[in-house]
Short mmCIF file of C-alpha atoms and ligand atoms in Angstrom, two decimals:
data_model
loop_
_atom_site.label_atom_id
_atom_site.label_comp_id
_atom_site.label_asym_id
_atom_site.label_seq_id
_atom_site.Cartn_x
_atom_site.Cartn_y
_atom_site.Cartn_z
CA MET V 1 -75.09 115.56 -10.68
CA GLY V 2 -72.44 117.17 -8.57
CA LEU V 3 -69.14 115.56 -7.90
CA ARG V 4 -69.00 111.88 -7.19
CA GLU V 5 -66.31 111.20 -4.72
CA GLU V 6 -64.47 108.32 -3.24
CA CYS V 7 -62.50 109.71 -0.38
CA GLY V 8 -60.64 109.15 2.81
CA VAL V 9 -61.35 111.10 5.98
CA VAL V 10 -59.63 111.38 9.35
CA GLY V 11 -60.17 113.37 12.52
CA VAL V 12 -58.08 113.71 15.67
CA VAL V 13 -59.28 115.14 18.96
CA GLY V 14 -57.23 115.80 22.09
CA ASP V 15 -53.62 115.66 20.93
CA SER V 16 -51.24 118.60 20.54
CA GLU V 17 -49.78 116.75 17.52
CA ALA V 18 -53.18 116.61 15.83
CA ALA V 19 -51.96 117.92 12.45
CA ASN V 20 -49.04 115.50 12.30
CA LEU V 21 -51.25 112.56 13.20
CA ILE V 22 -53.78 113.56 10.55
CA TYR V 23 -51.01 113.93 8.00
CA LEU V 24 -49.77 110.40 8.73
CA SER V 25 -53.27 108.97 8.66
CA LEU V 26 -53.91 110.58 5.29
CA TYR V 27 -50.79 108.80 4.07
CA ALA V 28 -52.35 105.50 5.13
CA LEU V 29 -55.57 106.44 3.34
CA GLN V 30 -53.87 107.64 0.17
CA HIS V 31 -55.43 104.79 -1.84
CA ARG V 32 -58.86 106.36 -1.17
CA GLY V 33 -57.94 109.57 -2.93
CA GLN V 34 -54.95 110.82 -4.84
CA GLU V 35 -56.24 113.93 -6.46
CA ALA V 36 -56.09 116.35 -3.57
CA ALA V 37 -55.68 116.50 0.18
CA GLY V 38 -56.36 118.94 2.99
CA ILE V 39 -56.05 119.39 6.73
CA VAL V 40 -57.84 121.85 8.98
CA THR V 41 -57.10 122.30 12.68
CA ILE V 42 -58.55 124.68 15.18
CA ASN V 43 -56.24 126.73 17.42
CA LYS V 44 -56.69 127.94 21.01
CA GLU V 45 -58.41 131.11 19.85
CA GLY V 46 -60.95 129.05 17.93
CA LYS V 47 -59.48 130.03 14.57
CA PHE V 48 -58.97 127.59 11.73
CA CYS V 49 -55.51 126.74 10.45
CA GLY V 50 -55.64 124.93 7.15
CA HIS V 51 -53.67 123.74 4.18
CA LYS V 52 -54.90 122.19 0.96
CA THR V 53 -52.95 120.71 -1.88
CA VAL V 54 -53.50 119.16 -5.25
CA GLY V 55 -51.90 115.74 -5.59
CA LEU V 56 -50.45 113.35 -3.08
CA VAL V 57 -50.28 113.94 0.67
CA GLY V 58 -46.53 113.38 0.75
CA ASP V 59 -45.92 116.02 -1.91
CA GLY V 60 -48.19 118.71 -0.60
CA PHE V 61 -47.29 119.15 3.05
CA SER V 62 -43.90 120.37 4.27
CA LYS V 63 -42.67 120.41 7.84
CA GLU V 64 -43.22 124.17 7.89
CA THR V 65 -46.77 123.85 6.65
CA LEU V 66 -47.58 121.25 9.25
CA SER V 67 -46.02 123.30 12.04
CA LYS V 68 -48.49 126.09 11.26
CA LEU V 69 -51.46 123.76 11.71
CA VAL V 70 -51.61 124.14 15.46
CA GLY V 71 -54.29 122.89 17.79
CA ARG V 72 -55.44 119.73 19.49
CA VAL V 73 -58.37 119.08 17.18
CA GLY V 74 -58.44 118.71 13.41
CA ILE V 75 -59.75 116.89 10.37
CA GLY V 76 -58.24 115.79 7.07
CA HIS V 77 -59.43 114.60 3.70
CA ASN V 78 -58.09 112.79 0.63
CA ARG V 79 -60.01 113.33 -2.55
CA TYR V 80 -60.34 110.98 -5.49
CA SER V 81 -62.91 112.60 -7.67
CA THR V 82 -62.52 112.47 -11.39
CA HIS V 83 -65.53 114.74 -11.87
CA GLY V 84 -65.63 118.51 -11.81
CA GLY V 85 -62.02 118.99 -12.75
CA ARG V 86 -59.41 120.00 -10.29
CA MET V 87 -61.13 123.04 -8.92
CA LEU V 88 -59.26 124.19 -5.86
CA GLN V 89 -62.57 125.22 -4.29
CA ASN V 90 -63.58 121.56 -4.28
CA ILE V 91 -60.70 120.41 -2.10
CA GLN V 92 -61.86 119.48 1.39
CA PRO V 93 -62.07 120.08 4.31
CA PHE V 94 -64.37 123.02 3.69
CA SER V 95 -64.37 125.63 6.44
CA PHE V 96 -66.89 128.35 7.18
CA SER V 97 -67.52 131.12 9.68
CA THR V 98 -71.11 130.93 10.78
CA ALA V 99 -73.42 132.66 13.25
CA PHE V 100 -72.68 129.86 15.68
CA GLY V 101 -68.94 129.66 15.24
CA SER V 102 -66.38 128.14 12.94
CA LEU V 103 -67.29 124.92 11.17
CA ALA V 104 -65.22 122.60 9.00
CA ILE V 105 -66.40 119.54 7.14
CA ALA V 106 -64.87 116.49 5.44
CA HIS V 107 -67.08 114.01 3.63
CA ASN V 108 -66.74 110.59 2.07
CA GLY V 109 -69.72 109.50 0.02
CA ASN V 110 -72.26 110.96 -2.32
CA LEU V 111 -75.61 112.59 -1.62
CA THR V 112 -78.26 111.32 -4.01
CA ASN V 113 -80.62 114.26 -3.59
CA ALA V 114 -77.86 116.86 -3.94
CA ASP V 115 -79.30 118.47 -7.07
CA THR V 116 -82.73 119.01 -5.56
CA LEU V 117 -81.37 120.30 -2.27
CA ARG V 118 -78.92 122.61 -3.94
CA LYS V 119 -81.54 124.07 -6.22
CA GLN V 120 -83.83 124.65 -3.25
CA LEU V 121 -81.05 126.28 -1.23
CA GLU V 122 -80.00 128.50 -4.11
CA GLU V 123 -83.57 129.62 -4.63
CA GLU V 124 -83.65 130.54 -0.97
CA GLY V 125 -80.52 132.63 -1.37
CA SER V 126 -77.62 130.33 -0.51
CA ILE V 127 -74.40 131.07 -2.33
CA PHE V 128 -72.23 128.04 -3.03
CA GLN V 129 -68.46 128.21 -3.22
CA SER V 130 -67.91 124.79 -4.76
CA THR V 131 -69.67 122.29 -6.99
CA SER V 132 -69.38 119.60 -4.33
CA ASP V 133 -72.43 118.00 -2.72
CA THR V 134 -70.65 118.25 0.64
CA GLU V 135 -71.26 121.96 0.85
CA ILE V 136 -75.01 121.32 0.95
CA PHE V 137 -74.55 119.88 4.42
CA MET V 138 -73.11 123.14 5.62
CA HIS V 139 -75.87 125.30 4.18
CA LEU V 140 -78.54 123.09 5.71
CA LEU V 141 -76.79 123.17 9.09
CA VAL V 142 -76.54 126.94 9.08
CA LYS V 143 -80.15 127.42 8.04
CA SER V 144 -81.53 125.08 10.69
CA GLN V 145 -83.56 126.79 13.43
CA LYS V 146 -82.52 124.29 16.09
CA ASN V 147 -80.51 125.46 19.06
CA SER V 148 -77.67 122.99 19.48
CA ILE V 149 -75.27 121.82 16.81
CA LEU V 150 -76.21 118.25 17.56
CA SER V 151 -79.91 118.85 16.93
CA ARG V 152 -79.04 120.73 13.75
CA ILE V 153 -77.01 117.74 12.58
CA VAL V 154 -79.87 115.37 13.37
CA GLU V 155 -82.23 117.58 11.41
CA VAL V 156 -79.91 117.68 8.40
CA MET V 157 -79.52 113.89 8.51
CA GLY V 158 -83.26 113.73 8.04
CA LYS V 159 -83.02 115.81 4.87
CA VAL V 160 -80.02 114.47 3.00
CA LYS V 161 -80.12 111.14 1.17
CA GLY V 162 -77.37 108.87 0.02
CA ALA V 163 -73.95 108.06 1.38
CA TYR V 164 -72.01 110.04 3.93
CA SER V 165 -69.29 109.16 6.36
CA LEU V 166 -68.64 112.65 7.51
CA LEU V 167 -66.57 114.64 9.97
CA LEU V 168 -67.70 118.00 11.24
CA LEU V 169 -65.42 120.22 13.27
CA ALA V 170 -67.41 122.67 15.38
CA GLU V 171 -65.06 124.85 17.42
CA ASP V 172 -63.45 122.48 19.89
CA ARG V 173 -65.71 119.53 19.20
CA LEU V 174 -65.67 116.91 16.50
CA PHE V 175 -68.80 115.20 15.23
CA ALA V 176 -68.48 111.99 13.22
CA LEU V 177 -71.58 110.81 11.43
CA ARG V 178 -72.51 107.95 9.19
CA ASP V 179 -75.62 107.68 7.04
CA PRO V 180 -78.27 105.19 8.22
CA TYR V 181 -77.29 102.67 5.52
CA GLY V 182 -73.61 102.81 6.43
CA PHE V 183 -72.49 102.78 2.78
CA ARG V 184 -68.95 103.99 3.55
CA PRO V 185 -66.80 102.83 6.44
CA LEU V 186 -65.88 104.96 9.45
CA VAL V 187 -63.94 103.68 12.44
CA ILE V 188 -63.14 104.96 15.93
CA GLY V 189 -59.72 104.59 17.53
CA ARG V 190 -58.01 105.61 20.74
CA ARG V 191 -54.51 106.93 21.12
CA GLY V 192 -53.99 107.43 24.82
CA ARG V 193 -56.59 110.00 25.74
CA ALA V 194 -56.94 111.24 22.20
CA ALA V 195 -59.68 109.99 19.91
CA VAL V 196 -59.15 109.26 16.23
CA ILE V 197 -61.83 108.76 13.58
CA ALA V 198 -60.82 107.41 10.19
CA SER V 199 -62.20 105.80 7.06
CA GLU V 200 -60.24 102.60 7.65
CA THR V 201 -58.30 100.93 10.45
CA CYS V 202 -55.04 101.00 8.46
CA ALA V 203 -54.93 104.72 9.38
CA LEU V 204 -55.19 103.85 13.07
CA ASP V 205 -52.44 101.25 12.79
CA LEU V 206 -49.95 103.74 11.42
CA ILE V 207 -50.33 106.16 14.32
CA ASP V 208 -50.56 103.47 17.01
CA ALA V 209 -54.17 104.15 17.76
CA GLU V 210 -56.19 101.26 19.06
CA PHE V 211 -59.26 100.29 17.08
CA GLU V 212 -62.30 100.61 19.30
CA ARG V 213 -65.30 100.12 17.04
CA GLU V 214 -67.01 101.43 13.91
CA VAL V 215 -69.36 104.38 13.90
CA ALA V 216 -72.75 102.70 13.53
CA PRO V 217 -75.05 103.48 10.60
CA GLY V 218 -77.24 106.41 11.62
CA GLU V 219 -75.01 107.27 14.57
CA VAL V 220 -73.50 110.63 15.47
CA ILE V 221 -70.38 110.53 17.60
CA GLU V 222 -69.59 113.68 19.51
CA ILE V 223 -66.03 114.06 20.75
CA HIS V 224 -64.98 116.83 23.11
CA ASN V 225 -61.52 118.31 23.06
CA ASP V 226 -60.49 116.20 26.05
CA GLY V 227 -61.24 113.08 24.01
CA PHE V 228 -64.54 112.32 25.76
CA ILE V 229 -66.90 110.51 23.41
CA LYS V 230 -70.70 110.65 23.40
CA SER V 231 -72.87 108.59 21.11
CA HIS V 232 -76.25 109.59 19.70
CA ILE V 233 -78.43 107.51 17.44
CA ALA V 234 -79.65 110.23 15.11
CA VAL V 235 -81.53 108.12 12.60
CA GLU V 236 -82.73 104.59 13.24
CA SER V 237 -81.10 102.36 10.62
CA GLN V 238 -83.88 100.40 8.91
CA ARG V 239 -81.57 98.58 6.59
CA LYS V 240 -77.81 98.48 6.32
CA ALA V 241 -76.19 98.76 2.90
CA PHE V 242 -72.42 98.52 3.23
CA CYS V 243 -70.76 99.03 -0.13
CA SER V 244 -69.67 95.65 -1.47
CA PHE V 245 -67.06 97.34 -3.67
CA GLU V 246 -65.16 98.42 -0.53
CA PRO V 247 -64.14 94.84 0.35
CA ILE V 248 -63.77 93.91 -3.33
CA TYR V 249 -61.52 96.74 -4.44
CA PHE V 250 -61.50 99.97 -2.57
CA ALA V 251 -60.39 99.35 1.01
CA ARG V 252 -56.87 98.32 1.86
CA PRO V 253 -56.51 94.59 2.54
CA ASP V 254 -54.90 95.21 5.93
CA SER V 255 -57.93 97.19 7.07
CA GLN V 256 -60.78 95.97 9.15
CA ILE V 257 -64.07 97.48 8.10
CA PHE V 258 -67.69 96.30 8.12
CA ASN V 259 -66.66 93.85 10.90
CA GLU V 260 -64.23 92.07 8.60
CA GLU V 261 -60.56 91.94 7.81
CA ILE V 262 -60.47 92.75 4.12
CA TYR V 263 -57.53 90.47 3.29
CA SER V 264 -59.32 87.34 4.60
CA LEU V 265 -62.46 88.38 2.82
CA ARG V 266 -60.69 88.77 -0.51
CA LYS V 267 -58.97 85.40 -0.12
CA ARG V 268 -62.37 83.88 0.53
CA MET V 269 -63.73 85.51 -2.63
CA GLY V 270 -60.81 84.03 -4.57
CA ALA V 271 -61.37 80.57 -3.11
CA ILE V 272 -65.06 80.61 -3.93
CA LEU V 273 -64.28 81.91 -7.42
CA ALA V 274 -61.96 78.93 -7.86
CA ARG V 275 -64.61 76.48 -6.74
CA GLU V 276 -67.11 78.03 -9.11
CA SER V 277 -64.92 78.26 -12.19
CA ASN V 278 -61.86 76.07 -11.84
CA VAL V 279 -60.10 75.35 -15.10
CA ASP V 280 -57.19 73.20 -16.22
CA ALA V 281 -54.09 75.42 -15.92
CA ASP V 282 -50.41 75.50 -14.97
CA VAL V 283 -50.15 78.67 -13.00
CA VAL V 284 -52.18 81.43 -11.32
CA ILE V 285 -51.13 85.07 -11.55
CA ALA V 286 -52.66 88.24 -10.15
CA VAL V 287 -53.17 91.62 -11.72
CA PRO V 288 -51.33 93.70 -9.14
CA ASP V 289 -52.09 95.08 -6.68
CA SER V 290 -55.83 94.77 -6.36
CA GLY V 291 -56.06 91.18 -7.61
CA VAL V 292 -53.38 89.72 -5.33
CA PRO V 293 -55.40 88.52 -2.29
CA MET V 294 -58.04 86.95 -4.54
CA ALA V 295 -55.38 85.23 -6.65
CA LEU V 296 -53.86 83.83 -3.46
CA GLY V 297 -57.24 82.49 -2.39
CA TYR V 298 -57.78 81.01 -5.84
CA ALA V 299 -54.36 79.32 -6.02
CA ASN V 300 -54.60 77.91 -2.50
CA GLU V 301 -58.01 76.48 -3.24
CA VAL V 302 -57.01 74.61 -6.41
CA GLY V 303 -53.43 73.83 -5.40
CA LEU V 304 -51.80 75.64 -8.31
CA PRO V 305 -48.63 77.70 -7.92
CA LEU V 306 -49.15 81.44 -7.62
CA GLU V 307 -46.47 83.21 -9.63
CA LEU V 308 -45.53 86.79 -10.13
CA GLY V 309 -46.66 87.22 -13.72
CA LEU V 310 -46.84 90.98 -13.88
CA VAL V 311 -44.60 93.45 -12.12
CA ARG V 312 -46.01 96.81 -11.26
CA ASN V 313 -44.15 100.07 -11.40
CA HIS V 314 -45.19 101.85 -8.24
CA TYR V 315 -44.07 105.27 -9.34
CA VAL V 316 -46.71 105.76 -11.98
CA GLY V 317 -49.37 108.20 -10.87
CA ARG V 318 -53.03 107.82 -11.57
CA THR V 319 -52.91 110.33 -14.34
CA PHE V 320 -50.01 110.81 -16.63
CA ILE V 321 -49.55 112.57 -19.92
CA GLU V 322 -49.38 110.33 -22.94
CA PRO V 323 -46.45 111.77 -24.85
CA SER V 324 -47.95 111.65 -28.33
CA GLN V 325 -50.51 109.90 -30.48
CA SER V 326 -47.89 107.74 -32.13
CA ILE V 327 -46.83 106.13 -28.89
CA ARG V 328 -50.20 105.92 -27.23
CA ASP V 329 -51.33 102.80 -25.42
CA PHE V 330 -48.25 102.91 -23.28
CA GLY V 331 -50.61 103.37 -20.35
CA VAL V 332 -50.73 99.84 -19.07
CA LYS V 333 -47.17 99.02 -20.13
CA LEU V 334 -45.92 101.92 -18.10
CA LYS V 335 -47.58 100.40 -15.06
CA LEU V 336 -47.20 96.65 -15.65
CA ASN V 337 -44.55 94.48 -17.24
CA PRO V 338 -44.83 90.69 -17.71
CA VAL V 339 -42.38 88.22 -16.21
CA GLY V 340 -41.47 85.83 -19.03
CA SER V 341 -40.70 82.67 -17.08
CA SER V 342 -44.05 82.79 -15.27
CA LEU V 343 -45.97 82.87 -18.52
CA ARG V 344 -44.02 81.33 -21.40
CA GLY V 345 -45.62 78.13 -22.68
CA LYS V 346 -48.12 78.08 -19.85
CA LYS V 347 -51.84 77.89 -19.35
CA VAL V 348 -52.38 80.88 -17.13
CA VAL V 349 -55.22 81.82 -14.79
CA VAL V 350 -55.25 85.62 -14.47
CA VAL V 351 -57.09 86.89 -11.40
CA ASP V 352 -58.26 90.47 -11.04
CA ASP V 353 -60.72 91.97 -8.61
CA SER V 354 -63.15 93.52 -11.07
CA LEU V 355 -63.88 94.27 -14.69
CA VAL V 356 -65.08 97.81 -15.23
CA ARG V 357 -64.59 99.17 -18.73
CA GLY V 358 -62.48 96.25 -19.86
CA THR V 359 -59.95 98.57 -21.44
CA THR V 360 -57.04 97.74 -19.13
CA SER V 361 -57.84 94.03 -19.26
CA VAL V 362 -57.55 94.04 -23.06
CA LYS V 363 -54.05 95.46 -22.83
CA ILE V 364 -52.98 93.25 -19.97
CA LEU V 365 -54.13 90.09 -21.70
CA ARG V 366 -52.43 91.09 -24.94
CA MET V 367 -49.25 91.60 -22.96
CA ILE V 368 -49.53 88.18 -21.31
CA ARG V 369 -50.18 86.54 -24.66
CA GLN V 370 -47.15 88.28 -26.20
CA ALA V 371 -45.06 87.00 -23.29
CA GLY V 372 -45.83 83.46 -24.47
CA ALA V 373 -48.84 82.23 -22.49
CA THR V 374 -50.58 79.47 -24.43
CA GLU V 375 -53.97 79.85 -22.74
CA ILE V 376 -55.38 82.72 -20.73
CA HIS V 377 -58.23 82.15 -18.31
CA MET V 378 -59.45 85.42 -16.88
CA ARG V 379 -61.08 85.20 -13.47
CA LEU V 380 -62.75 88.10 -11.67
CA GLY V 381 -63.26 88.16 -7.92
CA SER V 382 -66.56 90.01 -8.27
CA PRO V 383 -69.70 89.70 -10.38
CA PRO V 384 -70.06 91.71 -13.59
CA ILE V 385 -70.57 95.42 -12.86
CA THR V 386 -73.71 96.26 -14.78
CA TYR V 387 -74.92 99.44 -13.07
CA SER V 388 -73.41 102.73 -11.95
CA CYS V 389 -72.90 103.60 -8.32
CA TYR V 390 -74.71 106.60 -6.85
CA PHE V 391 -73.29 106.19 -3.38
CA GLY V 392 -69.72 107.30 -3.72
CA VAL V 393 -67.84 104.87 -5.96
CA ASP V 394 -66.85 106.55 -9.16
CA THR V 395 -68.03 103.84 -11.55
CA PRO V 396 -68.51 105.17 -15.06
CA GLU V 397 -71.85 105.67 -16.76
CA ARG V 398 -73.63 102.45 -17.70
CA SER V 399 -72.71 102.95 -21.34
CA SER V 400 -69.02 102.58 -20.44
CA LEU V 401 -69.47 99.46 -18.32
CA LEU V 402 -68.44 96.47 -20.37
CA ALA V 403 -70.84 94.11 -18.60
CA ALA V 404 -73.77 96.45 -19.17
CA GLN V 405 -73.24 96.20 -22.90
CA ARG V 406 -72.16 92.62 -23.48
CA ASN V 407 -72.80 89.12 -22.21
CA VAL V 408 -69.98 87.00 -20.79
CA GLU V 409 -69.09 85.38 -24.11
CA GLU V 410 -68.91 88.79 -25.79
CA MET V 411 -66.79 90.12 -22.96
CA ARG V 412 -64.45 87.15 -23.27
CA GLU V 413 -64.00 87.91 -26.93
CA PHE V 414 -63.54 91.63 -26.27
CA ILE V 415 -60.74 91.17 -23.72
CA GLY V 416 -59.14 88.36 -25.69
CA ALA V 417 -59.28 85.55 -23.13
CA ASP V 418 -59.65 81.83 -23.78
CA SER V 419 -62.15 81.69 -20.97
CA LEU V 420 -63.73 84.24 -18.69
CA ALA V 421 -65.56 83.76 -15.40
CA PHE V 422 -66.86 86.02 -12.68
CA LEU V 423 -67.59 85.35 -9.05
CA SER V 424 -71.34 84.77 -8.85
CA THR V 425 -73.56 87.03 -6.76
CA GLU V 426 -74.29 84.00 -4.56
CA GLY V 427 -70.54 83.41 -4.25
CA LEU V 428 -70.03 87.02 -3.24
CA ARG V 429 -72.77 86.71 -0.63
CA GLU V 430 -71.18 83.51 0.65
CA ALA V 431 -67.81 85.25 1.00
CA LEU V 432 -69.36 88.15 2.88
CA GLY V 433 -70.79 85.66 5.30
CA ASN V 434 -74.03 84.31 6.60
CA GLY V 435 -75.99 86.92 8.43
CA ASN V 436 -73.76 89.69 7.12
CA SER V 437 -74.33 89.48 3.39
CA GLU V 438 -77.80 91.05 3.64
CA ASN V 439 -76.16 94.12 5.18
CA TYR V 440 -74.49 94.99 1.87
CA CYS V 441 -75.42 97.04 -1.19
CA TYR V 442 -75.10 95.17 -4.49
CA GLY V 443 -76.45 98.01 -6.61
CA CYS V 444 -73.55 98.03 -9.08
CA PHE V 445 -74.08 94.32 -9.74
CA ASN V 446 -77.86 94.07 -9.89
CA GLY V 447 -79.27 97.61 -10.07
CA ASP V 448 -81.15 97.01 -6.86
CA TYR V 449 -80.23 100.12 -4.90
CA PRO V 450 -81.25 100.35 -1.25
CA GLU V 451 -82.56 103.85 -1.82
CA ASP V 452 -84.32 105.25 -4.85
CA VAL V 453 -81.71 107.05 -6.90
CA GLY V 454 -84.30 108.54 -9.20
CA ILE V 455 -82.13 108.04 -12.24
CA VAL V 456 -82.04 104.43 -13.34
CA PRO V 457 -85.06 102.13 -13.45
CA ARG V 458 -84.82 99.22 -11.06
CA LYS V 459 -84.38 96.63 -13.73
CA GLN V 460 -82.80 93.26 -13.11
CA PRO V 461 -80.21 92.26 -15.69
CA THR V 462 -81.68 89.73 -18.06
CA ASP V 463 -80.64 86.12 -17.81
CA ASP V 464 -79.18 86.05 -21.27
CA GLN V 465 -76.48 88.44 -20.07
CA GLY V 466 -74.85 85.61 -18.22
CA GLY V 467 -74.87 83.16 -21.13
CA PRO V 468 -73.73 79.88 -19.56
CA GLY V 469 -73.90 81.12 -15.98
CA LEU V 470 -71.21 83.65 -15.33
CA ARG V 471 -68.57 82.03 -17.42
CA ALA V 472 -67.67 81.73 -21.02
CA GLY V 473 -65.03 80.03 -23.11
CA LEU V 474 -63.40 76.67 -22.50
P1 5GP X 502 -60.79 97.40 -16.84
O1 5GP X 502 -60.09 96.22 -17.39
O2 5GP X 502 -62.22 97.13 -16.61
O3 5GP X 502 -60.55 98.63 -17.68
O4 5GP X 502 -60.16 97.75 -15.42
C1 5GP X 502 -60.22 96.83 -14.37
C2 5GP X 502 -59.23 97.23 -13.35
O5 5GP X 502 -59.61 98.48 -12.81
C3 5GP X 502 -59.12 96.27 -12.18
O6 5GP X 502 -57.76 95.95 -12.00
C4 5GP X 502 -59.62 97.05 -10.99
O7 5GP X 502 -58.81 96.78 -9.85
C5 5GP X 502 -59.43 98.47 -11.42
N1 5GP X 502 -60.41 99.36 -10.81
C6 5GP X 502 -61.65 99.14 -10.39
N2 5GP X 502 -62.21 100.24 -9.90
C7 5GP X 502 -61.29 101.20 -9.97
C8 5GP X 502 -61.25 102.57 -9.60
O8 5GP X 502 -62.21 103.12 -9.04
N3 5GP X 502 -60.08 103.23 -9.82
C9 5GP X 502 -58.99 102.64 -10.39
N4 5GP X 502 -57.89 103.35 -10.57
N5 5GP X 502 -59.00 101.35 -10.75
C10 5GP X 502 -60.13 100.65 -10.56
MG1 MG X 503 -56.64 96.61 -10.32
#
């Protein structure tokens, strides 16, 4: 497998401030990728101007750097990957000089047939510069015998499998494409005459661009340097498969993707979770930040007070160096600290969005217990994650997924809760809405992937995994 990436992408066409607008949009999409960022613009002479940086957007671009990224058209990328190390060659956008001009590419998603395609291409003589699956796109485009870039893109879309919300800069034109399942979001905005494409609407909000619509699954949007937009249906979408982990965890709550405002959706998940697994308690708290909207929905539904039970330090990066073995386990404490009065002597409902490895939950619950909570009822706003994702969410291997190894009662014991309950798959479908829920992928919850991933057998989790439904404990 190549890199698995969760990412944020943005493209601007038709504005002399393109680089600055991309920079700001990447700020708004920082949650989609904190490992590296890059911007590529194209100047009047058709030459690329680019800058890439490891780390956060705000740390890696100076005013001087941005002023060198001239041009009215450009794309940007935030990268999240935890695979493949921090190879500089893997930072996007990738840019290439080809027989038909300069091309740059930025990709969010994961190609499921990357290994096969790459092997084929290498056997045919292609030389890869990175270990990223994104580069495969470029090689296929260049090798295509079709005349126009658009028909080359359509041809490549017929060859690649998996998830891609992708921006392709071809001289003065921008192409925005989304795989026929629509796994990852991609939205279109307008800023005066300029067009903006971004992973989420929160990027449009920041730069005062008006949300127009989403790029449809299987659609290619072609934007000329004057901002004129043309739509092509490249691949007929047989079945949509929006990633259900986007509304659960990944997207920002103030974004509107997959025809939904994420905040309302998460509150709905929390409310349904409460109806499914209400428990006698004094207070509801959230695991910040991801659990907050669901905790609100939960508390509103059952009429319990929502208190700030854990305070998050916002200055802790995703990766930090643990000073020494003797003071290990500071990880979660560095990030979260309990608020005594919210917890002392209380029966506490703790709401988080998801349980992945269970390792942070163990530490959080221990912390809450030490702060004096008398009972801890852990509630998750999503069903147990029992399978890996092959479509762009960096879930660990099955062997590291707590729910793939243990039933609910065993998980309860592992994390040290008095009771544990998950949102049911039916509850999740209900939250996503009638008529819309069948447009989602639930692969990480049930192993039923919309496309053959060729790796894991399509096995349904056994009933005994759930024990008494999806809850355990009191
Ligand atoms: P666990 O207790 O399973 O170790 O961790 C669960 C927590 O991980 C939840 O708070 C959830 O929001 C968070 N989480 C889920 N997916 C991701 C991810 O892709 N990246 C990060 N940093 N956190 C995640
Ligand atoms: Mg979280």
